[in-house]
């Protein structure tokens, strides 16, 4: 029997797998050790985690495009030689014309090698698709020196006030939600702050519904009340911070957010009375253009009442790809470029670049101006998930896509490399509570598909780079544990003998928390479309749409509108409508729902609706608006 991690969300649930002749994969719940999914239960996605592996659509051989979207099979040798010869050209002329993008579900070992390849080629243009979501939270916690209050899942159960901010945990991370329910059974107050009515809000002691994008005003109003009530020393606040806070009275917050004063006061009272509290948040917060400011403000709120914080990770290795340095502004272990000497010595390359590279949004913009000419995309369907990415890929001279299934992104590739799925290779991932866990291979990859790390080794060797001569992922993890301080305890010997996983090695930091106050808000005119996720679908559906038990049950992904707006627009259940923004349109079927507040529209994230948001990058924060946008709703006749 082997132990594995669920390949879907960032909760990092564990399961035993047994193989029998009658069925290749039998899941057994882990009940004998302390795993993230308390008592080993799994959600519908976890229970169906092997289904997509049986799909006949898997990519099995390397492919070369003879024209856009038309491919011929080629050998691995041909594919690697062709890619190496293109990359060699860029290495000579300008490596910064290359962009490397990884998904948040590749293993730590593959993520580490991916950025090592990019940096040894000569560019820091490397990023991951979780960077604009979970990555914003990680950066905010580290910038605020709040690592010591970064919670584990056990902290949820031990809290008597739990705030879920912009997170529909019951659908996006059901096994973490079980911990919340256990706390509720022990009389914990559950405060949900979310404009939507969701499965999570049904269990709330208090549910308030700020208009999308206005959360920062609500946070400031809570700080305003708490500073008065608890007589908390405001010495750490700058005068300009206190000025913003004093303007954000509960009455002002009611006007901007729509949350009644009495609810704001009640939440402040519960926070003030808490014996032990925790704030969890999800993409509802992080993916706004002011996401960083909102999260820093939540941390400020948490710091004045000594609450713990827990950002939720969307993909099973969102945390790990950040830790491994698959970002343009940090080396592995969040080391700044001042520390490049560590990697120059370890990787035996004195030429490693030190200027901050491009992130995904900037690379898309630069590709449109032809300043980025080639993309290497590993395990991410960016053509569907990122606004304007399709246009950028179409403009690029050369596109390499490494994935397990054909996607909208592989369609635009020059070379497609067939990768092993997560459960087809040994490797480690790191969950939202920063628990590093080893997963065993339970099946060989189909056809000629290979693990990501093995493909990267072949390419590194073909390019004549040093440090790509690994035969097993365990060897890569050994290198990681010597170079990434947070993974010092995660050497392969320890990790493989510890099925519960090991926690990040936290270097004690006595620096005080840096408070941060902001009043920055995105301008969203109603009607505002907000994206939502369904429990049985995942990301762009690359895996879940190939899992019959999930795809049959969660097939109808509807556009939800309020009763008031439906009446105003003259639409009813089953009507076909299009959401139109200045950046495009999205067509779907309507359902009128009491769960939606007037002036907002809920649309399913999984089928590319976020492409209509465009890619407007906020000048001050450098972040695009990817959670909500103003749009029109029109009936399709
Ligand atoms: S909660 Fe997340 S990690 Fe756990 S079983 Fe469900 S999808 Fe998998």
Coordinates of C-alpha atoms and ligand atoms in Angstrom, one line a residue:
X1 CA 0.0 0.0 0.0
X2 CA 1.4 3.4 -1.0
X3 CA 0.6 6.8 0.4
X4 CA -0.1 9.7 -1.9
X5 CA -1.3 13.3 -1.9
X6 CA -4.5 14.4 -3.7
X7 CA -3.5 16.1 -7.0
X8 CA -6.2 18.7 -6.8
X9 CA -6.5 21.6 -4.3
X10 CA -3.9 23.0 -1.9
X11 CA -5.4 21.3 1.2
X12 CA -2.9 18.4 0.6
X13 CA -5.2 15.5 1.6
X14 CA -3.5 12.1 1.9
X15 CA -4.8 8.7 0.9
X16 CA -3.5 5.1 0.8
X17 CA -3.7 3.3 -2.5
X18 CA -4.0 -0.4 -2.9
X19 CA -3.8 -2.2 -6.1
X20 CA -5.7 -5.4 -6.9
X21 CA -6.1 -7.4 -10.1
X22 CA -9.8 -6.5 -10.2
X23 CA -9.1 -2.7 -10.0
X24 CA -5.8 -0.9 -10.4
X25 CA -6.5 1.8 -7.8
X26 CA -8.4 1.3 -4.6
X27 CA -8.4 4.3 -2.3
X28 CA -8.3 3.6 1.5
X29 CA -8.7 6.5 3.9
X30 CA -5.8 7.3 6.2
X31 CA -7.0 6.9 9.7
X32 CA -3.9 5.8 11.5
X33 CA -1.7 8.9 11.3
X34 CA -2.1 12.7 11.6
X35 CA -2.7 13.8 8.0
X36 CA -4.1 17.2 6.8
X37 CA -7.5 15.6 6.0
X38 CA -8.4 14.7 9.5
X39 CA -9.6 11.0 9.6
X40 CA -8.5 10.6 6.0
X41 CA -11.9 11.5 4.4
X42 CA -11.8 12.9 0.8
X43 CA -14.1 15.2 -1.1
X44 CA -15.7 14.3 -4.4
X45 CA -12.6 15.3 -6.4
X46 CA -10.3 13.4 -4.1
X47 CA -12.4 10.3 -4.3
X48 CA -12.2 10.5 -8.1
X49 CA -8.5 11.3 -8.2
X50 CA -7.6 8.4 -10.4
X51 CA -10.3 8.8 -13.0
X52 CA -8.5 11.2 -15.3
X53 CA -5.5 8.9 -15.4
X54 CA -7.6 6.4 -17.3
X55 CA -8.7 8.8 -20.0
X56 CA -7.8 7.8 -23.5
X57 CA -7.0 11.4 -24.4
X58 CA -3.6 11.5 -22.7
X59 CA -0.7 12.9 -24.6
X60 CA 1.6 10.0 -25.2
X61 CA 4.3 11.1 -27.7
X62 CA 6.1 14.3 -28.4
X63 CA 4.4 16.3 -31.2
X64 CA 5.6 18.9 -33.7
X65 CA 3.3 21.4 -35.3
X66 CA 3.3 21.4 -39.1
X67 CA 0.8 24.3 -39.0
X68 CA -1.2 25.9 -36.2
X69 CA -3.0 23.1 -34.4
X70 CA -1.9 20.3 -36.7
X71 CA 0.8 18.0 -35.3
X72 CA 3.0 15.1 -36.3
X73 CA 4.5 12.7 -33.9
X74 CA 8.3 13.0 -33.4
X75 CA 10.8 11.1 -31.2
X76 CA 12.0 12.5 -27.9
X77 CA 15.5 13.0 -29.4
X78 CA 14.1 15.1 -32.2
X79 CA 11.9 17.1 -29.8
X80 CA 14.8 17.8 -27.3
X81 CA 17.2 18.7 -30.1
X82 CA 14.8 21.1 -31.8
X83 CA 14.0 22.9 -28.5
X84 CA 17.7 23.0 -27.5
X85 CA 18.7 24.5 -30.9
X86 CA 16.0 27.2 -30.5
X87 CA 17.0 28.0 -26.9
X88 CA 20.7 28.1 -27.8
X89 CA 19.9 30.9 -30.3
X90 CA 18.2 32.9 -27.6
X91 CA 21.0 32.2 -25.1
X92 CA 23.4 33.8 -27.5
X93 CA 21.3 36.8 -28.5
X94 CA 19.1 37.7 -25.6
X95 CA 17.8 35.1 -23.1
X96 CA 15.3 37.6 -21.8
X97 CA 13.2 37.0 -24.9
X98 CA 12.3 33.7 -23.3
X99 CA 9.5 33.3 -20.8
X100 CA 9.1 30.2 -18.5
X101 CA 5.6 29.5 -17.0
X102 CA 4.8 26.6 -14.7
X103 CA 1.4 25.5 -13.2
X104 CA 0.8 25.2 -9.5
X105 CA 0.4 21.4 -9.6
X106 CA 3.9 20.4 -10.6
X107 CA 6.0 18.7 -7.9
X108 CA 8.6 20.6 -5.9
X109 CA 11.4 18.8 -7.7
X110 CA 10.1 19.7 -11.2
X111 CA 9.4 23.3 -10.1
X112 CA 12.9 23.6 -8.7
X113 CA 14.5 22.3 -11.9
X114 CA 12.3 24.5 -14.1
X115 CA 13.5 27.7 -12.5
X116 CA 17.1 26.3 -12.4
X117 CA 16.9 25.7 -16.2
X118 CA 15.6 29.3 -16.8
X119 CA 18.2 30.9 -14.7
X120 CA 21.1 28.9 -16.0
X121 CA 19.9 29.8 -19.5
X122 CA 20.3 33.4 -18.4
X123 CA 16.9 34.8 -17.6
X124 CA 14.8 35.4 -14.5
X125 CA 11.7 35.5 -16.7
X126 CA 10.1 32.6 -14.8
X127 CA 6.7 32.6 -13.1
X128 CA 3.9 30.3 -11.9
X129 CA 0.2 30.5 -12.3
X130 CA -0.4 30.6 -8.5
X131 CA 1.7 33.7 -8.2
X132 CA -1.2 36.1 -8.7
X133 CA -3.3 34.3 -6.2
X134 CA -1.6 32.3 -3.4
X135 CA 1.7 34.0 -4.2
X136 CA 0.2 37.5 -3.3
X137 CA -0.7 36.1 0.1
X138 CA 2.7 34.6 0.7
X139 CA 4.5 37.8 -0.2
X140 CA 2.2 39.8 2.0
X141 CA 2.9 37.6 5.1
X142 CA 6.6 37.6 4.5
X143 CA 6.7 41.4 3.9
X144 CA 4.7 41.9 7.1
X145 CA 7.0 39.7 9.2
X146 CA 3.9 37.7 10.2
X147 CA 5.3 34.2 9.6
X148 CA 5.1 33.3 13.2
X149 CA 1.3 33.7 13.1
X150 CA 0.9 31.7 9.9
X151 CA -1.6 29.0 11.0
X152 CA -1.7 25.2 10.6
X153 CA -5.0 23.3 10.2
X154 CA -4.9 22.4 13.9
X155 CA -5.1 26.1 14.7
X156 CA -8.6 26.2 13.0
X157 CA -10.0 23.6 15.4
X158 CA -8.5 25.4 18.4
X159 CA -10.0 28.8 17.6
X160 CA -13.2 30.1 19.0
X161 CA -13.6 32.9 16.4
X162 CA -13.0 31.9 12.7
X163 CA -13.2 34.4 10.0
X164 CA -13.6 33.1 6.4
X165 CA -12.9 36.1 4.1
X166 CA -13.7 35.7 0.4
X167 CA -13.4 31.9 0.6
X168 CA -16.1 29.4 -0.1
X169 CA -14.3 26.6 1.7
X170 CA -17.2 24.1 1.5
X171 CA -16.7 24.0 -2.2
X172 CA -13.0 24.9 -2.8
X173 CA -11.4 23.0 0.1
X174 CA -14.1 20.8 1.7
X175 CA -11.6 18.9 4.0
X176 CA -10.3 22.2 5.5
X177 CA -14.0 23.2 6.0
X178 CA -14.5 20.0 8.1
X179 CA -12.0 21.5 10.5
X180 CA -14.1 24.7 10.7
X181 CA -17.2 22.6 11.3
X182 CA -15.5 20.7 14.1
X183 CA -14.7 24.1 15.8
X184 CA -18.3 25.2 15.3
X185 CA -19.5 22.1 17.0
X186 CA -17.4 23.2 20.0
X187 CA -19.2 26.6 19.9
X188 CA -16.7 28.6 17.8
X189 CA -18.2 31.6 16.0
X190 CA -17.9 31.4 12.3
X191 CA -17.9 34.8 10.5
X192 CA -18.1 34.7 6.7
X193 CA -17.4 37.8 4.7
X194 CA -18.4 37.1 1.1
X195 CA -20.8 38.9 -1.3
X196 CA -22.2 35.5 -2.3
X197 CA -24.5 33.1 -0.5
X198 CA -22.7 29.8 -0.7
X199 CA -22.6 26.4 0.8
X200 CA -20.2 27.9 3.3
X201 CA -22.4 30.8 4.3
X202 CA -25.1 28.3 5.4
X203 CA -22.9 27.5 8.4
X204 CA -22.0 31.1 9.3
X205 CA -22.9 32.6 12.7
X206 CA -22.5 36.0 11.0
X207 CA -22.5 36.5 7.2
X208 CA -21.9 39.9 5.7
X209 CA -21.9 40.7 2.0
X210 CA -19.6 43.6 1.0
X211 CA -19.9 44.7 -2.6
X212 CA -17.1 43.1 -4.6
X213 CA -13.8 45.0 -4.3
X214 CA -14.8 47.0 -1.2
X215 CA -13.3 44.7 1.5
X216 CA -10.5 47.1 2.4
X217 CA -13.0 49.6 3.8
X218 CA -14.6 47.0 5.9
X219 CA -11.2 46.0 7.3
X220 CA -10.3 49.6 8.1
X221 CA -13.6 50.1 9.9
X222 CA -13.0 47.0 12.0
X223 CA -9.5 48.3 12.9
X224 CA -11.1 51.6 13.7
X225 CA -13.5 50.1 16.2
X226 CA -10.9 47.7 17.7
X227 CA -8.4 50.4 18.2
X228 CA -11.0 52.3 20.3
X229 CA -12.4 49.4 22.1
X230 CA -9.4 47.4 23.1
X231 CA -7.3 50.4 23.7
X232 CA -4.6 48.8 21.6
X233 CA -1.5 50.9 21.4
X234 CA -1.4 52.6 18.0
X235 CA 2.3 53.3 18.3
X236 CA 3.2 51.2 15.3
X237 CA 0.7 53.1 13.1
X238 CA 2.0 56.0 11.1
X239 CA 0.1 59.3 11.4
X240 CA -1.1 58.8 7.7
X241 CA -2.3 55.2 8.6
X242 CA -4.3 56.6 11.5
X243 CA -5.8 59.3 9.3
X244 CA -7.1 56.6 6.9
X245 CA -8.5 54.5 9.7
X246 CA -10.2 57.4 11.4
X247 CA -12.0 58.2 8.1
X248 CA -13.2 54.6 7.7
X249 CA -16.0 54.8 10.3
X250 CA -18.6 52.0 10.4
X251 CA -21.1 54.5 8.9
X252 CA -18.7 55.3 6.0
X253 CA -18.1 51.5 5.6
X254 CA -21.8 50.9 5.4
X255 CA -22.1 53.4 2.6
X256 CA -19.3 51.9 0.6
X257 CA -19.6 48.2 1.3
X258 CA -23.4 47.8 1.9
X259 CA -22.6 46.0 5.2
X260 CA -24.9 47.5 8.0
X261 CA -23.2 49.3 10.9
X262 CA -24.7 46.9 13.4
X263 CA -23.0 43.9 11.7
X264 CA -19.7 45.7 11.5
X265 CA -20.0 46.4 15.2
X266 CA -21.0 42.8 16.0
X267 CA -18.0 41.4 14.1
X268 CA -15.6 43.8 15.9
X269 CA -17.2 42.8 19.2
X270 CA -16.7 39.0 18.5
X271 CA -13.1 39.7 17.4
X272 CA -12.5 41.7 20.5
X273 CA -13.8 39.0 22.8
X274 CA -12.0 36.1 21.0
X275 CA -9.9 33.9 23.2
X276 CA -8.2 32.5 20.1
X277 CA -8.9 33.6 16.6
X278 CA -8.0 32.9 13.0
X279 CA -8.6 34.6 9.6
X280 CA -8.6 32.4 6.5
X281 CA -8.9 33.9 3.0
X282 CA -9.0 32.7 -0.6
X283 CA -8.8 33.9 -4.1
X284 CA -11.9 36.1 -3.5
X285 CA -9.5 38.5 -1.9
X286 CA -6.1 37.9 -3.5
X287 CA -7.1 38.2 -7.2
X288 CA -8.2 41.8 -7.1
X289 CA -5.8 44.4 -8.3
X290 CA -5.6 45.7 -4.7
X291 CA -5.2 42.1 -3.4
X292 CA -1.8 42.7 -1.9
X293 CA -3.2 45.8 0.0
X294 CA -6.2 43.9 1.2
X295 CA -4.1 41.0 2.5
X296 CA -1.6 43.3 4.2
X297 CA -4.6 45.1 5.8
X298 CA -6.1 41.7 7.0
X299 CA -2.7 41.0 8.5
X300 CA -2.7 44.3 10.3
X301 CA -6.1 43.5 11.7
X302 CA -4.9 40.1 12.8
X303 CA -1.7 41.5 14.3
X304 CA -3.6 44.0 16.6
X305 CA -5.7 41.2 18.1
X306 CA -3.0 38.4 17.8
X307 CA -5.1 36.3 15.4
X308 CA -3.5 33.6 13.3
X309 CA -3.8 33.8 9.5
X310 CA -4.1 31.1 6.8
X311 CA -4.2 31.8 3.1
X312 CA -5.8 29.0 1.1
X313 CA -3.9 27.6 -1.8
X314 CA -5.9 26.8 -5.0
X315 CA -3.7 24.0 -6.5
X316 CA -2.0 21.1 -4.8
X317 CA 1.5 22.7 -5.0
X318 CA 0.7 26.4 -5.1
X319 CA 2.8 26.8 -2.0
X320 CA 5.7 24.7 -3.3
X321 CA 6.2 26.4 -6.6
X322 CA 6.5 29.7 -4.8
X323 CA 9.0 28.1 -2.3
X324 CA 11.0 26.7 -5.2
X325 CA 11.6 30.2 -6.7
X326 CA 9.4 29.8 -9.7
X327 CA 8.9 33.6 -9.5
X328 CA 10.7 36.4 -11.3
X329 CA 11.7 38.3 -8.1
X330 CA 13.0 35.6 -5.8
X331 CA 15.5 32.8 -5.9
X332 CA 14.5 29.5 -4.2
X333 CA 13.6 30.0 -0.5
X334 CA 12.5 33.6 -1.1
X335 CA 16.1 34.7 -1.3
X336 CA 16.6 38.0 -3.0
X337 CA 19.1 38.5 -5.8
X338 CA 21.7 39.9 -3.2
X339 CA 22.1 36.2 -2.3
X340 CA 22.7 35.0 -5.9
X341 CA 26.3 34.0 -4.8
X342 CA 24.8 31.0 -2.9
X343 CA 23.3 29.7 -6.2
X344 CA 26.3 30.7 -8.3
X345 CA 28.4 28.5 -6.1
X346 CA 26.0 25.6 -5.8
X347 CA 25.1 25.5 -9.5
X348 CA 28.6 26.3 -10.6
X349 CA 27.5 29.2 -12.8
X350 CA 29.0 32.6 -12.3
X351 CA 26.7 34.1 -14.9
X352 CA 23.4 33.7 -13.2
X353 CA 21.3 36.9 -13.9
X354 CA 20.4 39.3 -11.1
X355 CA 17.8 41.6 -12.5
X356 CA 14.1 40.9 -11.6
X357 CA 12.4 39.1 -14.5
X358 CA 9.0 39.4 -16.0
X359 CA 5.9 37.9 -14.4
X360 CA 3.1 36.3 -16.4
X361 CA 1.0 39.5 -17.1
X362 CA 4.1 41.5 -18.1
X363 CA 5.4 38.7 -20.3
X364 CA 2.0 38.6 -22.1
X365 CA 2.1 42.4 -22.6
X366 CA 5.8 42.2 -23.8
X367 CA 5.0 39.4 -26.2
X368 CA 2.3 41.5 -27.8
X369 CA 5.1 44.1 -28.4
X370 CA 7.3 41.3 -29.6
X371 CA 9.9 41.8 -26.8
X372 CA 9.2 38.3 -25.6
X373 CA 9.5 35.8 -28.5
X374 CA 9.2 32.3 -26.9
X375 CA 7.3 30.6 -24.1
X376 CA 8.0 27.4 -22.3
X377 CA 4.7 26.4 -20.5
X378 CA 4.8 23.5 -18.1
X379 CA 1.5 22.1 -16.7
X380 CA -0.6 25.2 -17.2
X381 CA -3.5 26.0 -19.6
X382 CA -2.8 29.7 -19.8
X383 CA -4.6 30.2 -23.1
X384 CA -7.8 29.6 -21.3
X385 CA -7.0 30.9 -17.8
X386 CA -5.2 34.1 -18.5
X387 CA -6.6 37.1 -20.3
X388 CA -4.7 37.9 -23.5
X389 CA -2.4 34.9 -23.2
X390 CA -3.8 33.3 -26.3
X391 CA -3.0 36.5 -28.3
X392 CA 0.6 36.4 -26.9
X393 CA 1.1 32.8 -27.7
X394 CA -0.1 33.3 -31.2
X395 CA 2.4 36.1 -31.7
X396 CA 5.4 34.2 -30.3
X397 CA 8.0 32.7 -32.6
X398 CA 8.3 29.5 -30.6
X399 CA 6.1 27.9 -28.0
X400 CA 6.9 24.7 -26.0
X401 CA 4.1 23.2 -24.0
X402 CA 4.6 20.3 -21.6
X403 CA 1.3 18.8 -20.3
X404 CA -0.6 15.6 -19.7
X405 CA -3.6 16.4 -22.0
X406 CA -4.3 18.4 -25.2
X407 CA -5.5 21.8 -24.1
X408 CA -6.2 25.2 -25.6
X409 CA -2.5 26.0 -24.9
X410 CA -1.1 22.9 -26.5
X411 CA -3.1 23.8 -29.6
X412 CA -0.8 26.9 -30.0
X413 CA 2.4 25.1 -29.4
X414 CA 5.3 24.4 -31.8
X415 CA 6.4 21.4 -29.8
X416 CA 4.2 19.5 -27.3
X417 CA 6.0 17.3 -24.7
X418 CA 3.9 14.6 -23.1
X419 CA 4.3 14.7 -19.3
X420 CA 3.6 12.1 -16.6
X421 CA 0.7 13.1 -14.3
X422 CA 1.3 13.8 -10.7
X423 CA 0.6 10.2 -9.5
X424 CA 2.8 8.8 -12.2
X425 CA 6.1 9.9 -10.6
X426 CA 7.5 10.1 -7.1
X427 CA 7.8 13.6 -5.8
X428 CA 6.9 16.1 -3.1
X429 CA 4.4 18.9 -2.8
X430 CA 3.7 21.5 -0.1
X431 CA 0.2 22.3 1.1
X432 CA -1.4 25.5 2.4
X433 CA -0.3 24.9 6.0
X434 CA 3.3 24.5 4.6
X435 CA 3.5 20.7 5.2
X436 CA 5.9 19.1 2.7
X437 CA 4.6 15.6 1.8
X438 CA 6.1 12.8 -0.4
X439 CA 3.9 11.0 -2.9
X440 CA 4.7 7.7 -4.4
X441 CA 4.2 6.7 -8.0
X442 CA 1.2 4.5 -8.3
X443 CA 1.3 4.0 -12.1
X444 CA 3.7 4.3 -15.0
X445 CA 3.0 7.2 -17.4
X446 CA 1.3 6.2 -20.7
X447 CA 3.1 5.7 -24.0
X448 CA 6.4 7.7 -24.1
X449 CA 5.2 10.4 -21.5
X450 CA 7.9 11.3 -19.0
X451 CA 8.0 13.0 -15.6
X452 CA 8.5 16.8 -15.9
X453 CA 11.8 16.7 -13.9
X454 CA 13.2 14.0 -16.3
X455 CA 12.3 16.1 -19.4
X456 CA 14.0 19.1 -17.8
X457 CA 17.1 17.1 -17.1
X458 CA 17.3 15.9 -20.7
X459 CA 16.9 19.5 -21.9
X460 CA 19.5 20.9 -19.5
X461 CA 22.0 18.2 -20.5
X462 CA 21.3 18.8 -24.2
X463 CA 22.0 22.5 -23.6
X464 CA 25.3 21.6 -21.9
X465 CA 24.2 23.1 -18.6
X466 CA 25.7 21.8 -15.4
X467 CA 23.6 20.3 -12.5
X468 CA 21.0 18.4 -14.5
X469 CA 22.4 14.9 -14.1
X470 CA 19.7 13.6 -11.8
X471 CA 18.3 10.0 -12.1
X472 CA 15.7 10.2 -9.3
X473 CA 13.6 13.0 -7.9
X474 CA 15.0 12.1 -4.5
X475 CA 18.3 13.5 -5.6
X476 CA 16.7 16.8 -6.6
X477 CA 15.0 17.0 -3.2
X478 CA 18.3 16.5 -1.5
X479 CA 19.7 19.5 -3.4
X480 CA 16.6 21.5 -2.5
X481 CA 17.0 20.7 1.2
X482 CA 20.5 22.1 1.2
X483 CA 19.6 25.3 -0.6
X484 CA 16.1 26.2 0.6
X485 CA 16.2 27.0 4.4
X486 CA 12.4 26.2 4.8
X487 CA 13.1 22.7 3.4
X488 CA 16.1 21.9 5.6
X489 CA 14.1 19.1 7.4
X490 CA 12.7 17.7 4.1
X491 CA 15.7 15.6 3.0
X492 CA 14.4 12.6 1.1
X493 CA 15.4 10.1 3.8
X494 CA 13.3 11.9 6.5
X495 CA 10.4 12.7 4.2
X496 CA 10.0 9.2 2.9
X497 CA 9.9 7.8 6.4
X498 CA 7.4 10.4 7.6
X499 CA 4.1 9.8 5.9
X500 CA 2.5 12.7 7.8
X501 CA 5.0 15.0 6.0
X502 CA 7.3 17.6 7.6
X503 CA 6.5 21.2 8.3
X504 CA 8.5 24.2 6.9
X505 CA 11.6 24.8 8.9
X506 CA 10.8 28.3 10.3
X507 CA 13.8 30.4 11.0
X508 CA 12.9 32.3 14.2
X509 CA 12.4 36.0 13.5
X510 CA 12.1 38.5 16.4
X511 CA 11.3 41.5 14.1
X512 CA 8.0 43.2 14.9
X513 CA 5.0 42.9 12.5
X514 CA 5.0 45.7 10.0
X515 CA 1.5 47.3 10.0
X516 CA 0.2 48.5 6.7
X517 CA -2.9 50.5 6.1
X518 CA -4.4 51.3 2.7
X519 CA -7.6 52.6 1.2
X520 CA -6.9 51.4 -2.4
X521 CA -10.0 49.9 -4.2
X522 CA -10.6 48.7 -7.7
X523 CA -13.3 50.8 -9.4
X524 CA -16.1 48.3 -10.3
X525 CA -19.3 49.7 -11.7
X526 CA -22.4 47.4 -11.4
X527 CA -23.2 45.0 -12.8
X528 CA -20.0 43.3 -11.6
X529 CA -19.2 39.7 -12.7
X530 CA -17.4 37.6 -10.0
X531 CA -15.9 34.3 -10.8
X532 CA -16.9 31.2 -8.7
X533 CA -15.5 27.7 -8.5
X534 CA -17.5 24.4 -8.3
X535 CA -16.5 21.6 -6.0
X536 CA -16.5 19.0 -8.8
X537 CA -14.4 21.0 -11.2
X538 CA -10.8 22.2 -11.0
X539 CA -9.1 25.1 -12.7
X540 CA -9.8 24.9 -16.5
X541 CA -11.1 21.4 -16.2
X542 CA -8.1 19.7 -17.9
X543 CA -8.3 16.9 -15.3
X544 CA -11.9 17.1 -14.0
X545 CA -13.5 17.2 -17.4
X546 CA -11.8 13.9 -18.2
X547 CA -13.1 12.4 -14.9
X548 CA -16.6 11.0 -15.8
X549 CA -17.9 10.9 -12.2
X550 CA -17.1 14.6 -11.8
X551 CA -17.9 15.9 -15.2
X552 CA -21.3 14.2 -15.4
X553 CA -22.4 15.7 -12.1
X554 CA -20.8 19.1 -12.5
X555 CA -21.5 19.6 -16.2
X556 CA -23.9 22.5 -16.2
X557 CA -21.8 25.5 -15.1
X558 CA -24.4 28.3 -15.0
X559 CA -24.3 32.0 -14.9
X560 CA -26.2 33.1 -11.8
X561 CA -28.1 36.4 -11.5
X562 CA -30.3 37.8 -8.7
X563 CA -34.1 37.8 -8.9
X564 CA -34.2 41.6 -9.0
X565 CA -31.7 41.9 -11.9
X566 CA -33.4 39.0 -13.8
X567 CA -36.7 40.9 -13.6
X568 CA -35.0 44.2 -14.7
X569 CA -33.2 42.5 -17.7
X570 CA -36.3 40.3 -18.6
X571 CA -34.4 37.0 -18.3
X572 CA -35.4 33.7 -16.8
X573 CA -33.9 30.3 -16.0
X574 CA -32.4 28.6 -19.1
X575 CA -32.0 31.7 -21.2
X576 CA -28.7 31.9 -23.1
X577 CA -26.9 35.2 -22.3
X578 CA -23.6 36.8 -23.0
X579 CA -21.5 38.7 -20.6
X580 CA -19.8 41.5 -22.5
X581 CA -16.9 43.6 -21.3
X582 CA -14.5 45.9 -23.2
X583 CA -12.2 42.9 -23.5
X584 CA -14.5 40.2 -24.9
X585 CA -17.6 38.2 -24.3
X586 CA -18.6 34.9 -22.6
X587 CA -21.7 33.0 -23.5
X588 CA -23.6 30.8 -21.0
X589 CA -26.9 29.7 -19.6
X590 CA -28.7 31.7 -16.9
X591 CA -30.1 30.6 -13.5
X592 CA -31.9 33.0 -11.4
X593 CA -30.7 32.6 -7.8
X594 CA -31.3 34.0 -4.3
X595 CA -27.6 33.5 -3.6
X596 CA -26.6 36.6 -5.7
X597 CA -26.7 40.2 -4.5
X598 CA -28.3 42.6 -7.0
X599 CA -25.7 44.3 -9.1
X600 CA -23.5 41.2 -9.3
X601 CA -23.3 38.2 -11.6
X602 CA -21.7 34.9 -10.6
X603 CA -19.9 33.1 -13.5
X604 CA -18.0 29.8 -13.4
X605 CA -14.3 30.2 -13.5
X606 CA -13.6 26.9 -15.2
X607 CA -14.5 27.7 -18.8
X608 CA -12.5 30.8 -19.6
X609 CA -14.8 33.6 -18.4
X610 CA -11.8 35.5 -16.9
X611 CA -10.6 36.2 -20.3
X612 CA -13.2 38.9 -20.6
X613 CA -11.5 40.8 -17.7
X614 CA -8.6 41.9 -19.9
X615 CA -5.2 42.3 -18.4
X616 CA -5.1 45.8 -17.0
X617 CA -2.2 46.0 -14.7
X618 CA -2.6 48.4 -11.8
X619 CA 0.4 50.8 -12.0
X620 CA 0.9 51.0 -8.2
X621 CA 0.4 47.3 -7.2
X622 CA 1.6 45.7 -10.5
X623 CA -1.4 43.3 -10.2
X624 CA -4.2 42.7 -12.7
X625 CA -7.8 42.6 -11.8
X626 CA -8.6 38.8 -12.1
X627 CA -11.5 38.2 -9.7
X628 CA -14.2 40.6 -10.9
X629 CA -15.0 43.0 -13.6
X630 CA -17.7 45.3 -14.7
X631 CA -19.7 43.9 -17.7
X632 CA -23.0 44.0 -19.5
X633 CA -25.4 41.1 -19.7
X634 CA -27.2 40.6 -23.1
X635 CA -29.6 37.9 -24.1
X636 CA -28.5 35.7 -27.0
X637 CA -31.5 35.5 -29.3
Ligands
LIG1 S1 -10.1 19.0 -0.2 FE1 -8.7 19.3 -1.9 S2 -6.9 18.0 -1.4 FE2 -8.7 17.3 -0.1 S3 -9.6 15.7 -1.3 FE3 -10.7 17.5 -1.8 S4 -9.6 18.3 -3.7 FE4 -8.3 16.8 -2.7

